[in-house]
Short mmCIF file of N, CA and C in Angstrom, two decimals:
data_model
loop_
_atom_site.label_atom_id
_atom_site.label_comp_id
_atom_site.label_asym_id
_atom_site.label_seq_id
_atom_site.Cartn_x
_atom_site.Cartn_y
_atom_site.Cartn_z
N MET A 57 110.41 72.08 102.47
CA MET A 57 111.79 72.37 102.14
C MET A 57 111.91 73.87 101.90
N GLY A 58 112.72 74.51 102.60
CA GLY A 58 112.95 75.92 102.37
C GLY A 58 111.82 76.80 102.86
N TRP A 59 111.80 78.00 102.36
CA TRP A 59 110.90 79.02 102.84
C TRP A 59 109.46 78.76 102.44
N LEU A 60 109.23 78.08 101.31
CA LEU A 60 107.87 77.82 100.85
C LEU A 60 107.24 76.61 101.52
N GLY A 61 108.04 75.79 102.17
CA GLY A 61 107.50 74.62 102.84
C GLY A 61 107.17 73.48 101.90
N TRP A 62 107.76 73.45 100.71
CA TRP A 62 107.50 72.40 99.74
C TRP A 62 108.43 71.22 99.99
N THR A 63 107.98 70.04 99.53
CA THR A 63 108.85 68.87 99.58
C THR A 63 109.89 68.99 98.47
N GLU A 64 110.90 68.14 98.52
CA GLU A 64 111.94 68.18 97.49
C GLU A 64 111.35 67.88 96.11
N GLU A 65 110.43 66.91 96.05
CA GLU A 65 109.81 66.56 94.77
C GLU A 65 108.99 67.73 94.20
N GLN A 66 108.22 68.40 95.05
CA GLN A 66 107.44 69.55 94.59
C GLN A 66 108.36 70.66 94.08
N THR A 67 109.44 70.87 94.77
CA THR A 67 110.38 71.93 94.38
C THR A 67 111.01 71.62 93.04
N LEU A 68 111.44 70.39 92.83
CA LEU A 68 112.11 70.03 91.58
C LEU A 68 111.16 70.03 90.40
N ARG A 69 109.87 69.80 90.62
CA ARG A 69 108.90 69.79 89.52
C ARG A 69 108.32 71.18 89.23
N ALA A 70 108.57 72.13 90.08
CA ALA A 70 107.97 73.47 89.92
C ALA A 70 108.71 74.26 88.85
N ASP A 71 107.94 74.99 88.04
CA ASP A 71 108.57 75.91 87.09
C ASP A 71 108.64 77.30 87.74
N VAL A 72 109.18 78.24 87.01
CA VAL A 72 109.39 79.58 87.56
C VAL A 72 108.07 80.22 87.99
N ASN A 73 107.02 80.07 87.18
CA ASN A 73 105.72 80.67 87.52
C ASN A 73 105.16 80.10 88.81
N ALA A 74 105.32 78.79 89.02
CA ALA A 74 104.82 78.17 90.25
C ALA A 74 105.60 78.67 91.45
N ILE A 75 106.89 78.85 91.28
CA ILE A 75 107.70 79.36 92.39
C ILE A 75 107.31 80.79 92.74
N LEU A 76 107.11 81.61 91.72
CA LEU A 76 106.70 83.01 91.97
C LEU A 76 105.32 83.06 92.62
N ALA A 77 104.40 82.22 92.17
CA ALA A 77 103.06 82.20 92.78
C ALA A 77 103.14 81.74 94.23
N GLY A 78 103.96 80.73 94.50
CA GLY A 78 104.14 80.27 95.88
C GLY A 78 104.77 81.31 96.75
N LEU A 79 105.76 82.01 96.22
CA LEU A 79 106.44 83.07 96.97
C LEU A 79 105.48 84.21 97.28
N ASN A 80 104.69 84.63 96.28
CA ASN A 80 103.71 85.71 96.51
C ASN A 80 102.65 85.28 97.52
N GLY A 81 102.20 84.04 97.42
CA GLY A 81 101.20 83.54 98.37
C GLY A 81 101.74 83.49 99.79
N ARG A 82 102.98 83.06 99.94
CA ARG A 82 103.58 83.00 101.27
C ARG A 82 103.76 84.41 101.84
N GLY A 83 104.14 85.35 100.99
CA GLY A 83 104.27 86.75 101.43
C GLY A 83 102.95 87.32 101.88
N ASP A 84 101.88 87.02 101.11
CA ASP A 84 100.54 87.48 101.49
C ASP A 84 100.10 86.88 102.83
N MET A 85 100.44 85.60 103.04
CA MET A 85 100.07 84.95 104.28
C MET A 85 100.78 85.61 105.47
N ILE A 86 102.06 85.90 105.30
CA ILE A 86 102.82 86.53 106.38
C ILE A 86 102.29 87.94 106.65
N ASP A 87 101.95 88.68 105.59
CA ASP A 87 101.36 90.01 105.77
C ASP A 87 100.05 89.93 106.55
N SER A 88 99.22 88.93 106.24
CA SER A 88 97.95 88.76 106.93
C SER A 88 98.16 88.46 108.41
N ILE A 89 99.14 87.62 108.70
CA ILE A 89 99.44 87.29 110.10
C ILE A 89 99.93 88.52 110.85
N ILE A 90 100.82 89.28 110.24
CA ILE A 90 101.35 90.48 110.89
C ILE A 90 100.23 91.49 111.15
N CYS A 91 99.33 91.66 110.16
CA CYS A 91 98.20 92.59 110.34
C CYS A 91 97.26 92.09 111.43
N ALA A 92 97.07 90.78 111.53
CA ALA A 92 96.19 90.23 112.57
C ALA A 92 96.79 90.44 113.96
N VAL A 93 98.09 90.35 114.07
CA VAL A 93 98.74 90.50 115.37
C VAL A 93 98.89 91.97 115.76
N PHE A 94 99.36 92.78 114.84
CA PHE A 94 99.68 94.17 115.16
C PHE A 94 98.65 95.18 114.67
N GLY A 95 97.67 94.76 113.89
CA GLY A 95 96.67 95.66 113.35
C GLY A 95 97.09 96.21 112.00
N GLU A 96 96.12 96.75 111.32
CA GLU A 96 96.38 97.32 110.00
C GLU A 96 97.23 98.58 110.14
N PRO A 97 98.16 98.80 109.21
CA PRO A 97 98.95 100.04 109.26
C PRO A 97 98.06 101.24 108.93
N GLU A 98 98.40 102.37 109.50
CA GLU A 98 97.64 103.58 109.21
C GLU A 98 97.95 104.02 107.79
N LYS A 99 96.90 104.32 107.05
CA LYS A 99 97.09 104.78 105.68
C LYS A 99 97.16 106.30 105.70
N PRO A 100 98.20 106.85 105.09
CA PRO A 100 98.33 108.31 105.09
C PRO A 100 97.22 108.96 104.27
N ALA A 101 96.80 110.12 104.73
CA ALA A 101 95.77 110.86 104.00
C ALA A 101 96.36 111.35 102.68
N ILE A 102 95.60 111.19 101.64
CA ILE A 102 96.06 111.62 100.32
C ILE A 102 95.53 113.02 100.06
N GLU A 103 96.44 113.91 99.81
CA GLU A 103 96.05 115.29 99.52
C GLU A 103 95.88 115.44 98.01
N VAL A 104 94.71 115.81 97.59
CA VAL A 104 94.43 115.99 96.17
C VAL A 104 94.86 117.40 95.79
N THR A 105 95.79 117.46 94.87
CA THR A 105 96.32 118.77 94.46
C THR A 105 96.12 118.96 92.96
N THR A 106 94.90 118.86 92.53
CA THR A 106 94.63 119.05 91.10
C THR A 106 94.27 120.51 90.86
N GLN A 107 94.61 120.93 89.69
CA GLN A 107 94.20 122.27 89.30
C GLN A 107 93.28 122.14 88.10
N PRO A 108 92.38 123.08 87.93
CA PRO A 108 91.44 122.97 86.82
C PRO A 108 92.16 122.99 85.48
N MET A 109 91.63 122.22 84.53
CA MET A 109 92.23 122.16 83.21
C MET A 109 91.90 123.44 82.45
N SER A 110 92.93 124.05 81.94
CA SER A 110 92.76 125.24 81.10
C SER A 110 93.53 125.00 79.81
N GLU A 111 93.34 125.87 78.84
CA GLU A 111 94.06 125.70 77.58
C GLU A 111 95.56 125.82 77.79
N ASP A 112 95.98 126.76 78.63
CA ASP A 112 97.42 126.94 78.88
C ASP A 112 98.00 125.72 79.59
N TYR A 113 97.27 125.18 80.54
CA TYR A 113 97.73 124.01 81.27
C TYR A 113 97.81 122.81 80.33
N PHE A 114 96.82 122.62 79.47
CA PHE A 114 96.82 121.53 78.50
C PHE A 114 98.02 121.66 77.57
N ASP A 115 98.24 122.87 77.06
CA ASP A 115 99.37 123.09 76.16
C ASP A 115 100.69 122.80 76.84
N ALA A 116 100.83 123.18 78.10
CA ALA A 116 102.07 122.93 78.82
C ALA A 116 102.27 121.43 79.06
N MET A 117 101.20 120.70 79.34
CA MET A 117 101.32 119.26 79.59
C MET A 117 101.72 118.50 78.33
N PHE A 118 101.16 118.87 77.20
CA PHE A 118 101.37 118.10 75.97
C PHE A 118 102.26 118.84 74.99
N ALA A 119 102.98 119.80 75.43
CA ALA A 119 103.96 120.54 74.63
C ALA A 119 103.36 121.03 73.31
N VAL A 120 102.18 121.60 73.39
CA VAL A 120 101.54 122.15 72.20
C VAL A 120 101.99 123.61 72.09
N GLU A 121 102.45 123.95 70.91
CA GLU A 121 102.90 125.33 70.73
C GLU A 121 101.92 126.12 69.92
#
């Protein structure tokens, strides 16, 4: 019945947590199928832009005067 494929009895007995778990599981299944058909999406390269910690930088981050 519906998007989760449950029977009417299963749907009426389900609480909110069961519905959310079923919905998340169905979404994961669809994502797996899409990845199997079209391949994994390209993950963008993450550019690390950290600067070394200094006293001035620490003071600016935590508003130390």
